[in-house]
Structure formats: structure tokens, C-alpha cells
Tab-separated table of C-alpha atoms and ligand atoms in Angstrom:
chain	number	residue	atom	x	y	z
A	1	MET	CA	5.838	33.421	12.217
A	2	ASN	CA	6.055	29.835	13.795
A	3	VAL	CA	7.393	30.584	17.398
A	4	LEU	CA	8.718	27.710	19.499
A	5	VAL	CA	8.299	28.537	23.303
A	6	LEU	CA	10.511	26.857	25.494
A	7	ASN	CA	10.669	26.716	29.373
A	8	ALA	CA	13.694	24.699	30.403
A	9	GLY	CA	13.829	23.239	33.923
A	10	SER	CA	16.167	20.798	35.667
A	11	SER	CA	14.604	17.672	34.571
A	12	SER	CA	12.046	18.794	31.994
A	13	LEU	CA	11.664	21.029	28.994
A	14	LYS	CA	8.141	22.402	28.228
A	15	PHE	CA	7.412	23.358	24.844
A	16	GLN	CA	4.689	25.143	22.710
A	17	LEU	CA	4.554	25.868	19.030
A	18	ILE	CA	2.517	28.913	18.290
A	19	ALA	CA	1.852	30.554	15.012
A	20	THR	CA	1.422	34.276	15.199
A	21	ASP	CA	2.368	37.620	13.798
A	22	PRO	CA	1.449	41.257	14.269
A	23	ALA	CA	-1.901	40.809	12.547
A	24	ALA	CA	-2.791	37.609	14.414
A	25	ILE	CA	-1.959	39.504	17.639
A	26	THR	CA	-4.392	42.300	17.000
A	27	ALA	CA	-7.173	39.752	15.866
A	28	ASP	CA	-6.600	37.440	18.630
A	29	LYS	CA	-5.770	34.692	15.865
A	30	ASP	CA	-2.691	33.126	17.170
A	31	VAL	CA	-2.813	29.525	16.441
A	32	ARG	CA	-1.470	26.813	19.001
A	33	LEU	CA	0.164	24.040	16.903
A	34	CYS	CA	1.055	21.793	19.585
A	35	ARG	CA	2.358	21.841	23.214
A	36	GLY	CA	3.983	19.334	25.677
A	37	GLN	CA	7.015	18.363	27.614
A	38	ILE	CA	10.028	16.343	27.550
A	39	ASN	CA	10.298	14.627	30.908
A	40	ARG	CA	13.036	12.875	32.874
A	41	LEU	CA	16.089	14.739	31.162
A	42	GLY	CA	19.238	12.898	32.415
A	43	GLY	CA	17.650	9.546	31.995
A	44	GLU	CA	15.935	8.191	28.845
A	45	VAL	CA	13.484	10.770	28.257
A	46	VAL	CA	9.620	10.705	27.730
A	47	ILE	CA	8.025	13.158	25.344
A	48	GLU	CA	4.260	14.051	25.839
A	49	VAL	CA	2.591	16.121	23.048
A	50	LEU	CA	-0.834	17.603	23.265
A	51	MET	CA	-1.976	18.311	19.614
A	52	ARG	CA	-4.299	20.926	18.659
A	53	ASP	CA	-7.250	18.624	18.123
A	54	GLY	CA	-6.868	17.611	21.706
A	55	LEU	CA	-5.117	14.195	20.797
A	56	ARG	CA	-2.452	13.222	23.248
A	57	LYS	CA	1.019	11.462	22.107
A	58	LYS	CA	3.484	10.119	24.438
A	59	PHE	CA	6.685	8.314	23.193
A	60	ALA	CA	10.110	7.606	24.713
A	61	ALA	CA	13.364	8.503	23.111
A	62	SER	CA	16.797	7.151	23.699
A	63	THR	CA	18.237	10.562	24.418
A	64	ARG	CA	19.241	11.942	27.732
A	65	ASP	CA	20.342	15.589	27.429
A	66	MET	CA	18.218	18.569	26.542
A	67	GLN	CA	19.965	19.295	23.062
A	68	ALA	CA	19.516	15.701	21.736
A	69	SER	CA	16.159	15.443	23.028
A	70	LEU	CA	14.958	18.793	21.501
A	71	GLU	CA	16.452	17.537	18.325
A	72	HIS	CA	14.541	14.407	18.621
A	73	LEU	CA	11.280	16.159	19.294
A	74	MET	CA	11.689	18.630	16.312
A	75	GLN	CA	12.478	15.806	13.904
A	76	TRP	CA	9.262	14.184	14.993
A	77	ILE	CA	7.274	17.369	14.906
A	78	ALA	CA	8.616	17.928	11.187
A	79	SER	CA	7.756	14.414	10.004
A	80	ASP	CA	4.536	13.127	8.591
A	81	ALA	CA	3.848	11.274	11.947
A	82	SER	CA	2.960	14.506	13.678
A	83	GLY	CA	0.550	15.679	11.165
A	84	ILE	CA	1.574	19.288	11.686
A	85	GLY	CA	1.387	20.684	8.349
A	86	GLU	CA	2.981	24.038	9.034
A	87	ILE	CA	6.264	22.365	10.226
A	88	ARG	CA	7.781	20.314	7.609
A	89	ALA	CA	11.300	21.041	8.230
A	90	LEU	CA	13.430	22.945	11.009
A	91	SER	CA	13.541	25.731	8.830
A	92	ASP	CA	9.766	26.277	9.410
A	93	VAL	CA	10.324	27.496	12.954
A	94	ASN	CA	11.032	31.296	12.747
A	95	ALA	CA	12.044	32.092	16.258
A	96	VAL	CA	12.418	30.611	19.618
A	97	GLY	CA	11.188	32.309	22.747
A	98	HIS	CA	12.502	31.311	26.212
A	99	ARG	CA	10.930	31.892	29.693
A	100	VAL	CA	14.055	33.176	31.760
A	101	VAL	CA	13.278	33.342	35.479
A	102	HIS	CA	15.661	35.930	36.802
A	103	GLY	CA	16.579	39.126	34.823
A	104	GLY	CA	17.719	40.980	37.797
A	105	GLU	CA	18.052	44.663	37.636
A	106	LEU	CA	19.532	44.386	34.093
A	107	PHE	CA	16.394	43.532	31.936
A	108	GLY	CA	13.278	45.489	32.324
A	109	GLU	CA	11.642	43.985	29.131
A	110	SER	CA	12.039	40.973	26.774
A	111	LYS	CA	15.389	40.926	24.779
A	112	LEU	CA	16.461	39.352	21.491
A	113	ILE	CA	19.296	36.966	22.814
A	114	THR	CA	22.846	38.151	21.881
A	115	ASP	CA	26.061	37.177	23.436
A	116	GLU	CA	25.614	40.223	25.518
A	117	VAL	CA	22.167	39.276	26.784
A	118	LEU	CA	23.317	35.613	27.486
A	119	LYS	CA	26.090	37.255	29.579
A	120	GLY	CA	23.629	39.331	31.521
A	121	ILE	CA	21.421	35.983	32.089
A	122	GLU	CA	24.654	34.507	33.318
A	123	ASP	CA	25.238	37.346	35.651
A	124	CYS	CA	22.058	36.839	37.285
A	125	ILE	CA	22.780	33.165	38.120
A	126	GLU	CA	23.666	34.000	41.598
A	127	LEU	CA	20.053	35.445	42.050
A	128	ALA	CA	18.371	32.265	40.668
A	129	PRO	CA	20.803	29.387	40.882
A	130	LEU	CA	18.273	26.850	40.391
A	131	HIS	CA	16.716	28.372	37.493
A	132	ASN	CA	18.955	30.551	35.230
A	133	PRO	CA	21.321	27.815	34.518
A	134	ASN	CA	18.695	25.678	33.142
A	135	ASN	CA	17.404	28.520	31.078
A	136	ILE	CA	20.666	29.085	29.474
A	137	LYS	CA	21.030	25.355	28.832
A	138	GLY	CA	17.657	25.765	26.997
A	139	ILE	CA	18.866	28.651	24.885
A	140	LEU	CA	22.181	27.007	24.054
A	141	ALA	CA	20.323	23.694	23.094
A	142	ALA	CA	18.181	25.692	20.661
A	143	ARG	CA	21.215	27.457	19.155
A	144	GLN	CA	22.770	24.058	18.423
A	145	VAL	CA	19.544	22.560	17.176
A	146	PHE	CA	18.456	25.456	14.859
A	147	GLY	CA	21.748	27.070	14.112
A	148	PRO	CA	23.027	30.458	15.369
A	149	LYS	CA	21.180	32.546	12.805
A	150	LEU	CA	17.677	31.641	14.175
A	151	PRO	CA	16.370	34.574	16.456
A	152	GLN	CA	15.910	33.664	20.091
A	153	VAL	CA	14.199	35.899	22.715
A	154	ALA	CA	14.256	35.901	26.480
A	155	VAL	CA	11.064	36.811	28.395
A	156	PHE	CA	11.877	37.346	32.140
A	157	ASP	CA	9.759	36.406	35.089
A	158	THR	CA	10.892	39.583	36.799
A	159	SER	CA	10.646	42.319	33.953
A	160	PHE	CA	7.049	43.308	34.666
A	161	HIS	CA	8.151	44.200	38.260
A	162	HIS	CA	10.899	46.549	37.074
A	163	SER	CA	8.410	49.660	37.523
A	164	ILE	CA	8.156	48.826	41.418
A	165	PRO	CA	9.523	51.979	43.140
A	166	GLU	CA	12.530	51.828	45.385
A	167	HIS	CA	10.528	52.408	48.553
A	168	ALA	CA	8.611	49.231	47.757
A	169	TYR	CA	11.421	46.957	46.600
A	170	LEU	CA	13.945	47.786	49.286
A	171	TYR	CA	14.201	45.858	52.472
A	172	ALA	CA	15.089	47.749	55.680
A	173	ILE	CA	18.555	46.136	56.172
A	174	PRO	CA	21.796	48.020	55.825
A	175	TYR	CA	21.792	49.526	52.591
A	176	HIS	CA	25.222	48.351	51.695
A	177	LEU	CA	23.924	44.789	51.522
A	178	TYR	CA	21.566	45.950	48.717
A	179	ARG	CA	24.651	47.582	47.034
A	180	ARG	CA	26.977	44.646	47.527
A	181	HIS	CA	24.776	41.526	46.974
A	182	ARG	CA	21.695	43.043	45.278
A	183	ILE	CA	19.400	42.178	48.008
A	184	ARG	CA	15.974	43.584	47.114
A	185	ARG	CA	12.512	42.682	46.133
A	186	TYR	CA	12.281	41.533	42.425
A	187	GLY	CA	9.134	39.727	42.212
A	188	PHE	CA	8.181	36.627	39.984
A	189	HIS	CA	5.400	35.363	37.811
A	190	GLY	CA	5.736	38.641	35.893
A	191	THR	CA	4.551	37.174	32.528
A	192	SER	CA	1.408	35.880	34.211
A	193	HIS	CA	0.621	39.127	35.960
A	194	ARG	CA	1.190	40.981	32.942
A	195	TYR	CA	-0.875	38.803	30.835
A	196	VAL	CA	-3.913	38.767	33.081
A	197	SER	CA	-3.736	42.748	33.500
A	198	GLU	CA	-3.493	43.331	29.855
A	199	ARG	CA	-6.407	40.862	29.180
A	200	TYR	CA	-8.415	42.481	31.786
A	201	ARG	CA	-7.649	45.842	30.064
A	202	ARG	CA	-9.001	44.178	26.812
A	203	LEU	CA	-12.082	42.814	28.585
A	204	ARG	CA	-13.092	46.072	30.178
A	205	GLY	CA	-12.218	48.211	27.090
A	206	ILE	CA	-9.775	50.491	29.056
A	207	SER	CA	-6.518	52.095	28.366
A	208	ARG	CA	-3.188	51.055	30.258
A	209	GLU	CA	-3.356	54.228	32.244
A	210	GLN	CA	-6.846	53.183	33.381
A	211	THR	CA	-5.951	49.687	34.658
A	212	ASN	CA	-5.884	49.656	38.408
A	213	VAL	CA	-6.172	45.952	39.470
A	214	ILE	CA	-4.760	43.479	42.079
A	215	THR	CA	-3.808	40.228	40.274
A	216	MET	CA	-3.682	37.200	42.348
A	217	HIS	CA	-1.520	34.218	40.719
A	218	LEU	CA	-2.747	31.166	42.905
A	219	GLY	CA	-1.046	27.930	41.636
A	220	ASN	CA	1.585	25.775	43.088
A	221	GLY	CA	3.488	28.905	43.391
A	222	CYS	CA	1.367	31.975	44.516
A	223	SER	CA	1.836	35.681	44.124
A	224	ALA	CA	0.045	38.957	44.347
A	225	ALA	CA	0.636	42.108	42.146
A	226	ALA	CA	-0.439	45.547	42.681
A	227	ILE	CA	-0.963	47.266	39.258
A	228	ARG	CA	-1.763	50.889	39.047
A	229	GLY	CA	-2.060	52.725	35.934
A	230	GLY	CA	-1.001	49.567	34.068
A	231	GLU	CA	2.364	49.383	35.852
A	232	CYS	CA	3.230	47.028	38.812
A	233	ILE	CA	4.027	48.968	41.699
A	234	ASP	CA	4.253	46.057	44.398
A	235	THR	CA	4.289	42.505	44.614
A	236	SER	CA	4.305	39.629	47.243
A	237	MET	CA	7.394	37.609	46.035
A	238	GLY	CA	10.679	39.122	47.068
A	239	MET	CA	14.319	38.573	46.492
A	240	THR	CA	13.315	34.769	45.794
A	241	PRO	CA	9.969	33.260	45.054
A	242	LEU	CA	9.687	32.109	48.817
A	243	GLU	CA	8.301	35.330	50.105
A	244	GLY	CA	4.585	36.464	50.467
A	245	LEU	CA	1.615	34.303	50.047
A	246	VAL	CA	1.234	30.596	51.265
A	247	MET	CA	2.038	28.275	48.618
A	248	GLY	CA	1.792	24.508	47.799
A	249	THR	CA	5.106	23.840	49.884
A	250	ARG	CA	6.494	27.255	50.398
A	251	SER	CA	5.880	28.965	53.746
A	252	GLY	CA	5.572	32.614	52.231
A	253	ASP	CA	6.002	35.547	54.877
A	254	LEU	CA	7.421	34.610	58.174
A	255	ASP	CA	9.569	36.319	61.045
A	256	PRO	CA	13.138	36.109	59.846
A	257	ALA	CA	14.165	35.097	63.332
A	258	ILE	CA	12.506	31.774	62.799
A	259	VAL	CA	14.963	30.830	60.252
A	260	GLY	CA	17.978	30.510	62.644
A	261	LEU	CA	15.643	29.153	65.323
A	262	ILE	CA	14.627	26.199	63.356
A	263	ALA	CA	18.274	25.818	62.067
A	264	THR	CA	19.418	25.548	65.840
A	265	LYS	CA	16.754	23.584	67.237
A	266	GLU	CA	16.640	21.012	64.421
A	267	SER	CA	20.296	20.936	63.715
A	268	LEU	CA	19.903	22.057	60.149
A	269	SER	CA	22.347	24.044	57.941
A	270	PRO	CA	21.188	27.245	56.387
A	271	SER	CA	20.514	25.570	53.076
A	272	GLU	CA	18.581	22.581	54.764
A	273	THR	CA	16.515	25.341	56.395
A	274	GLU	CA	15.705	27.208	53.263
A	275	ALA	CA	14.803	23.821	51.683
A	276	LEU	CA	12.417	23.112	54.512
A	277	LEU	CA	10.610	26.372	53.924
A	278	ASN	CA	10.645	25.906	50.199
A	279	THR	CA	9.626	22.110	50.027
A	280	GLN	CA	7.938	21.152	52.995
A	281	SER	CA	6.002	24.072	54.283
A	282	GLY	CA	2.822	26.075	53.039
A	283	LEU	CA	-0.190	24.022	52.472
A	284	LEU	CA	1.740	20.811	52.739
A	285	GLY	CA	3.390	21.751	56.025
A	286	ILE	CA	0.329	22.832	57.801
A	287	SER	CA	-2.020	20.031	56.489
A	288	GLY	CA	0.635	17.312	56.745
A	289	LEU	CA	-1.279	15.738	53.727
A	290	SER	CA	-0.778	17.449	50.456
A	291	ASN	CA	0.589	20.623	48.564
A	292	ASP	CA	-2.549	20.064	46.293
A	293	MET	CA	-5.329	22.155	46.981
A	294	ARG	CA	-7.726	19.925	45.136
A	295	VAL	CA	-6.923	17.149	47.167
A	296	LEU	CA	-7.039	19.324	50.493
A	297	GLN	CA	-10.601	20.386	49.362
A	298	GLU	CA	-11.837	16.962	48.736
A	299	GLU	CA	-10.398	15.729	51.968
A	300	LEU	CA	-12.198	18.738	53.740
A	301	GLU	CA	-15.511	17.905	52.188
A	302	GLY	CA	-15.147	14.151	52.922
A	303	HIS	CA	-13.647	14.166	56.426
A	304	ASP	CA	-13.636	17.946	57.679
A	305	ASP	CA	-9.882	17.130	58.828
A	306	ARG	CA	-8.899	20.004	61.357
A	307	ARG	CA	-5.362	20.578	59.884
A	308	VAL	CA	-6.624	20.418	56.391
A	309	ARG	CA	-9.098	23.098	57.211
A	310	LEU	CA	-6.399	25.175	58.826
A	311	ALA	CA	-4.315	25.063	56.019
A	312	ILE	CA	-6.962	26.377	53.608
A	313	GLU	CA	-7.861	29.057	56.091
A	314	VAL	CA	-4.345	30.249	56.499
A	315	PHE	CA	-3.760	30.268	52.742
A	316	CYS	CA	-6.867	32.379	52.158
A	317	TYR	CA	-6.458	34.660	55.111
A	318	ARG	CA	-3.019	35.536	53.896
A	319	ALA	CA	-4.148	36.164	50.337
A	320	ARG	CA	-7.061	38.445	51.789
A	321	LYS	CA	-4.382	40.300	53.893
A	322	TYR	CA	-2.330	41.078	50.782
A	323	VAL	CA	-5.455	42.409	49.085
A	324	GLY	CA	-5.983	44.661	51.755
A	325	ALA	CA	-2.377	45.796	51.868
A	326	PHE	CA	-2.391	46.475	48.077
A	327	LEU	CA	-5.615	48.364	48.179
A	328	ALA	CA	-3.891	50.700	50.699
A	329	ALA	CA	-0.533	50.758	48.614
A	330	MET	CA	-2.538	51.613	45.396
A	331	GLY	CA	-4.954	53.862	47.013
A	332	GLY	CA	-7.807	51.719	45.827
A	333	SER	CA	-8.322	49.193	42.988
A	334	ASP	CA	-10.932	48.595	40.423
A	335	ALA	CA	-10.752	44.742	40.610
A	336	VAL	CA	-8.956	41.714	42.004
A	337	VAL	CA	-8.194	39.318	39.324
A	338	PHE	CA	-7.571	35.418	40.113
A	339	THR	CA	-5.595	33.244	37.944
A	340	GLY	CA	-3.400	30.039	38.301
A	341	GLY	CA	-4.687	26.687	38.813
A	342	ILE	CA	-6.332	27.440	42.180
A	343	GLY	CA	-7.447	31.066	41.132
A	344	GLU	CA	-8.980	29.771	37.902
A	345	ASN	CA	-10.674	26.480	39.363
A	346	SER	CA	-11.571	26.788	43.019
A	347	ALA	CA	-14.699	28.894	43.586
A	348	ASP	CA	-14.551	27.917	47.206
A	349	VAL	CA	-11.106	29.442	47.606
A	350	ARG	CA	-11.916	32.479	45.760
A	351	ALA	CA	-15.246	32.857	47.946
A	352	ARG	CA	-13.007	32.518	51.181
A	353	ILE	CA	-10.572	35.241	50.066
A	354	CYS	CA	-13.276	37.672	48.989
A	355	THR	CA	-15.397	37.089	52.110
A	356	GLY	CA	-14.431	40.067	54.529
A	357	LEU	CA	-13.762	42.405	51.608
A	358	GLU	CA	-17.464	43.711	51.547
A	359	TRP	CA	-16.171	46.931	53.391
A	360	ALA	CA	-14.010	47.586	50.341
A	361	GLY	CA	-17.015	47.161	48.019
A	362	LEU	CA	-16.410	43.710	46.738
A	363	LYS	CA	-19.588	41.390	46.607
A	364	VAL	CA	-19.204	38.112	45.335
A	365	ASP	CA	-21.891	36.766	43.077
A	366	GLU	CA	-22.247	33.263	44.269
A	367	LYS	CA	-23.799	31.895	40.936
A	368	ARG	CA	-21.254	33.633	38.822
A	369	ASN	CA	-18.463	32.392	40.886
A	370	GLN	CA	-19.574	28.744	40.879
A	371	GLN	CA	-20.037	28.872	37.204
A	372	THR	CA	-16.578	30.301	36.324
A	373	VAL	CA	-14.396	27.357	36.549
A	374	GLY	CA	-11.275	27.224	34.310
A	375	SER	CA	-13.021	30.049	32.121
A	376	GLU	CA	-12.934	33.741	31.949
A	377	GLY	CA	-15.521	36.065	33.596
A	378	GLN	CA	-16.659	38.557	36.124
A	379	ILE	CA	-17.777	36.863	39.659
A	380	SER	CA	-18.532	40.055	41.510
A	381	THR	CA	-21.939	41.539	41.553
A	382	ASP	CA	-22.641	44.365	39.230
A	383	ASP	CA	-23.035	46.943	41.834
A	384	SER	CA	-19.679	46.168	43.520
A	385	SER	CA	-17.168	49.020	43.434
A	386	LEU	CA	-14.417	46.509	43.704
A	387	HIS	CA	-14.908	43.791	41.147
A	388	ALA	CA	-13.584	40.324	41.011
A	389	PHE	CA	-12.705	38.463	37.674
A	390	VAL	CA	-11.201	35.086	36.799
A	391	ILE	CA	-8.919	35.234	33.848
A	392	PRO	CA	-6.885	32.021	32.912
A	393	THR	CA	-3.372	32.861	32.357
A	394	ASP	CA	-1.305	32.210	29.214
A	395	GLU	CA	2.242	32.876	29.759
A	396	GLU	CA	3.316	30.899	26.633
A	397	LEU	CA	1.187	33.154	24.421
A	398	LEU	CA	2.636	36.198	25.892
A	399	ILE	CA	6.151	34.835	25.410
A	400	ALA	CA	5.267	33.854	21.629
A	401	ARG	CA	3.979	37.450	20.946
A	402	ASP	CA	6.804	39.035	22.716
A	403	THR	CA	9.260	36.948	20.579
A	404	VAL	CA	7.455	38.304	17.471
A	405	ARG	CA	7.744	41.807	18.539
A	406	CYS	CA	11.376	41.547	19.598
A	407	VAL	CA	12.404	39.837	16.273
A	408	LEU	CA	10.601	42.552	14.251
A	409	GLY	CA	12.207	45.161	16.357
A	410	GLU	CA	8.819	46.678	17.547
A	411	PRO	CA	9.372	49.231	20.395
A	412	HIS	CA	7.629	49.185	23.733
A	413	PHE	CA	6.410	45.636	23.307
A	414	SER	CA	6.658	44.689	27.010
A	415	ARG	CA	4.287	47.485	28.378
A	416	SER	CA	1.878	48.324	25.515
A	417	GLU	CA	0.558	44.936	24.218
A	418	SER	CA	-2.871	43.743	24.851
A	419	PRO	CA	-2.779	39.958	24.478
A	420	SER	CA	-6.001	38.254	24.358
A	421	THR	CA	-7.752	34.918	24.163
A	422	ALA	CA	-6.470	31.855	26.037
A	423	ASP	CA	-7.851	29.224	23.869
A	424	GLY	CA	-6.686	26.149	25.778
A	425	LYS	CA	-5.456	24.508	29.085
A	426	ARG	CA	-1.975	24.075	30.472
A	427	LEU	CA	-0.678	20.392	30.137
B	501	AMP	P1	-0.720	25.494	38.806
B	501	AMP	O1	0.632	25.495	39.401
B	501	AMP	O2	-1.262	26.932	38.317
B	501	AMP	O3	-0.783	24.454	37.786
B	501	AMP	O4	-1.956	25.176	39.886
B	501	AMP	C1	-1.742	23.927	40.623
B	501	AMP	C2	-2.800	24.056	41.745
B	501	AMP	O5	-4.056	24.347	41.301
B	501	AMP	C3	-2.793	22.831	42.516
B	501	AMP	O6	-2.767	23.261	43.952
B	501	AMP	C4	-4.072	22.156	42.139
B	501	AMP	O7	-4.766	21.419	43.133
B	501	AMP	C5	-4.899	23.461	42.063
B	501	AMP	N1	-6.154	23.180	41.286
B	501	AMP	C6	-6.363	22.819	39.992
B	501	AMP	N2	-7.831	22.536	39.588
B	501	AMP	C7	-8.255	22.776	40.888
B	501	AMP	C8	-9.579	22.506	41.396
B	501	AMP	N3	-10.600	22.367	40.375
B	501	AMP	N4	-9.912	23.048	42.629
B	501	AMP	C9	-9.110	23.280	43.449
B	501	AMP	N5	-7.717	23.500	43.059
B	501	AMP	C10	-7.349	23.205	41.774
């Protein structure tokens, strides 16, 4: 099956075209035909495509909205100009898989999109007002471009966290606020946490029940997940993706009283204060320089700037503290798995997080750590009792595989799958 994976945002539409089916999934033989993104939606769009041979193509289109731009992209993909032999017409696309940010309490697994499912995604808009409306736009655009008969599947960022027990997802605020406004921890990055935990399981040759890991997704957004017996039992992100670890521009955890204090002292409205915590905080806020870890590390090496050092230290300390908390929550873990742009590429950040976890049995193998950059592997010593691994995430592959399984009506696809190889880099 040729599956088009879509991730619709406010000004961009990311896509990947993946050829996969049950046999390919079992044999890890999924083929990535192309990937890329449509940028500057709302203005005249620019389409960037990375072909499977590594060639990059970039072209402008005179379309502005998502539907027309997707149509333009698909026409190009189906034309001789693209050179993608598998897609000669729109009908060569067999299904579309969508990343949907919030499934609330409604969706504990990926779903074939029906009008009822679409209504459920709409019901979750108040939980993710910035994301779900764009995801819905992507679904409707694909419906227009491919016709209503083409199967479409929603894969939710929140689904993997559905197994979190009540005592871990409830906030200690009046219970009626949970009932009335659904205020609770939902967690995000679920597709990534699920992918790397299942890949870890495959690497170690163990069953789902034997999978006890802490997964650390460290990218622009950062979150940790405690996975016991293959199921997520806690995660660092909460009602929104603002809680938890320090991120590029997000504060992560803070004393809730600070919110009102900032609003009063700085004469900001509640939404302006929330925006400050989302867009001007984290690594950027502390360093005053950048939200980009690579830039900060280069600056640290070059000039040893005090605030840059502090930003990295706060980032790594918070991450280590969560590992410790989750070790306690899980009653011990077999491994810490790093993923995301920072987790996959920064040996220095990984070493800083793991240093101080020797008491828990984690000893980093310096050479392995330095050598594992953008690739998969163990970075702990063989005699560690708590191991550390790097596993590049591949959310699109998981979405494509879930799409295939939903379309074929295979049961239990969301929790029993063992996806594997990530053969490429994110664009
Ligand atoms: P993501 O959101 O997963 O794409 O991750 C983006 C983050 O990864 C940014 O903070 C980048 O600076 C960081 N990153 C990517 N490559 C490196 C690297 N080689 N060293 C340190 N940070 C990196």
C-alpha cells in the first residue's frame, strides 16, 4: 500500500509517502518514496521535497490554501517530473494517515476516520485549540483531493498515554474541575515514545510485557515517558505540552503562583502570560541567545557564556530529575532511551543527564556515546544495570504502519506492533 502521511500545521503541511504493507512491516522493508513540506500556507506556497535518492527539489506554486497546495503537490508527484514510478495517478495512493495532536479521553488508539471520528476530533479542539483545527483542515483537504472513498486514518499524539493510571493523570485541584473541564494530564509525543519503546523491544529481542524503559524525547519540544510492561504509566507533559522538561522556548514545570505574579508585575493578560511561557522561556529564556541546543553548545565551546552554560545545566538537571522520579514511579527500569534532535545528536547533553545516575546503575561508555550521533545504539557500559540507548524516532513510519493496520482492520495495532528501522533523517 502507498500511504501518504500528513502532519498539518497552521502555516505548513509536512508529508511523507511510504510504501508498506503487513509483510513489509514484519520484514522492515517499508519504502520511503519521498518526504517534504509545503511551506508558507496562506501566502504563495513553497514546496520542498526530499527524494529517496537524497535529491532535494524546491518549487513555488501559485496556490495559497491547504487543499489546492496538496492537489498541486500530488499532481507533481504523479507526473514524470517527479520520477516516483510507484505513483502515476492519484489512485495509486491507497490511504492517508494523519498526525492528530489531541485525542482527549476519546481515542486510546489510531482510528479509521469516519464522520463520528471527525466529530470526536472536533470535540477535542478546546484541549488543543492551536493544533486540532489544522489537523481537521488536513483531513478535509485530503478528502477533497482524493475523494471521500479513500481511507484516512487518525494517529493521535495522546493515545499512547491512555494507559496512564488515574493517580498519575489527576492534578490535585478540585475534582469537579476535572469533570467539568477535563483538566488532567494527557501527555504528548506519544507516537515518538511508542515508536522508540517498540524499537527498543525489537533491538533487545524482548516481549512487550518485558519492556521497562524511560524514553526521553529531547527536541524543540521535550518530554519523558515511563513505560512499564510496554505500557505508558506516566509522562512529563500534562494538560498541554507546556509542562515537564525544559524545552527550546517552553518553561516546563514551574510554581503555578508564578503565572499570576508575572501577569500582575508585567501587566500581561492570561493568554499573553501563557504565550511568554510557551515562546520566550526554556533554553531561549535562560540563555537570552537561542532556543537551539546546537547553537548554545557552539557558543559554550567558543565563549563559555555564563547564561548559556546555565541554560544547558538547567535543561540537563531537569531531565535527570525526571529520570529519577520515573525510576521511583516504575519501581526501576532497564534502560533510558534518548531520541529527538538533541537526544539523538548531542553526546554532551546525554552525558550531562546520565552523570549522577551511577547510583542507579547507569554508567556511560564515553566512546560509544561520542560515536552514536544520529544513529542507533547502546551508550552504556555492558555491566550497567540501568542501560542507556539512542534510538532515532520515526513517527511517520509508525503513522504509515498504523494506517495500513486500521485500513485492513487488524486488531490491537496500537499496542502490539514492533516497528523497526528508521532509514532516514527528518527533513
Ligand atoms: P527536533 O525538534 O527533534 O528536530 O530537535 C531540534 C533540536 O535538536 C534543536 O535544539 C537542535 O539544536 C537540536 N540538535 C540537532 N542536532 C544537534 C546536534 N548535533 N547537537 C546538539 N543539538 C542538536
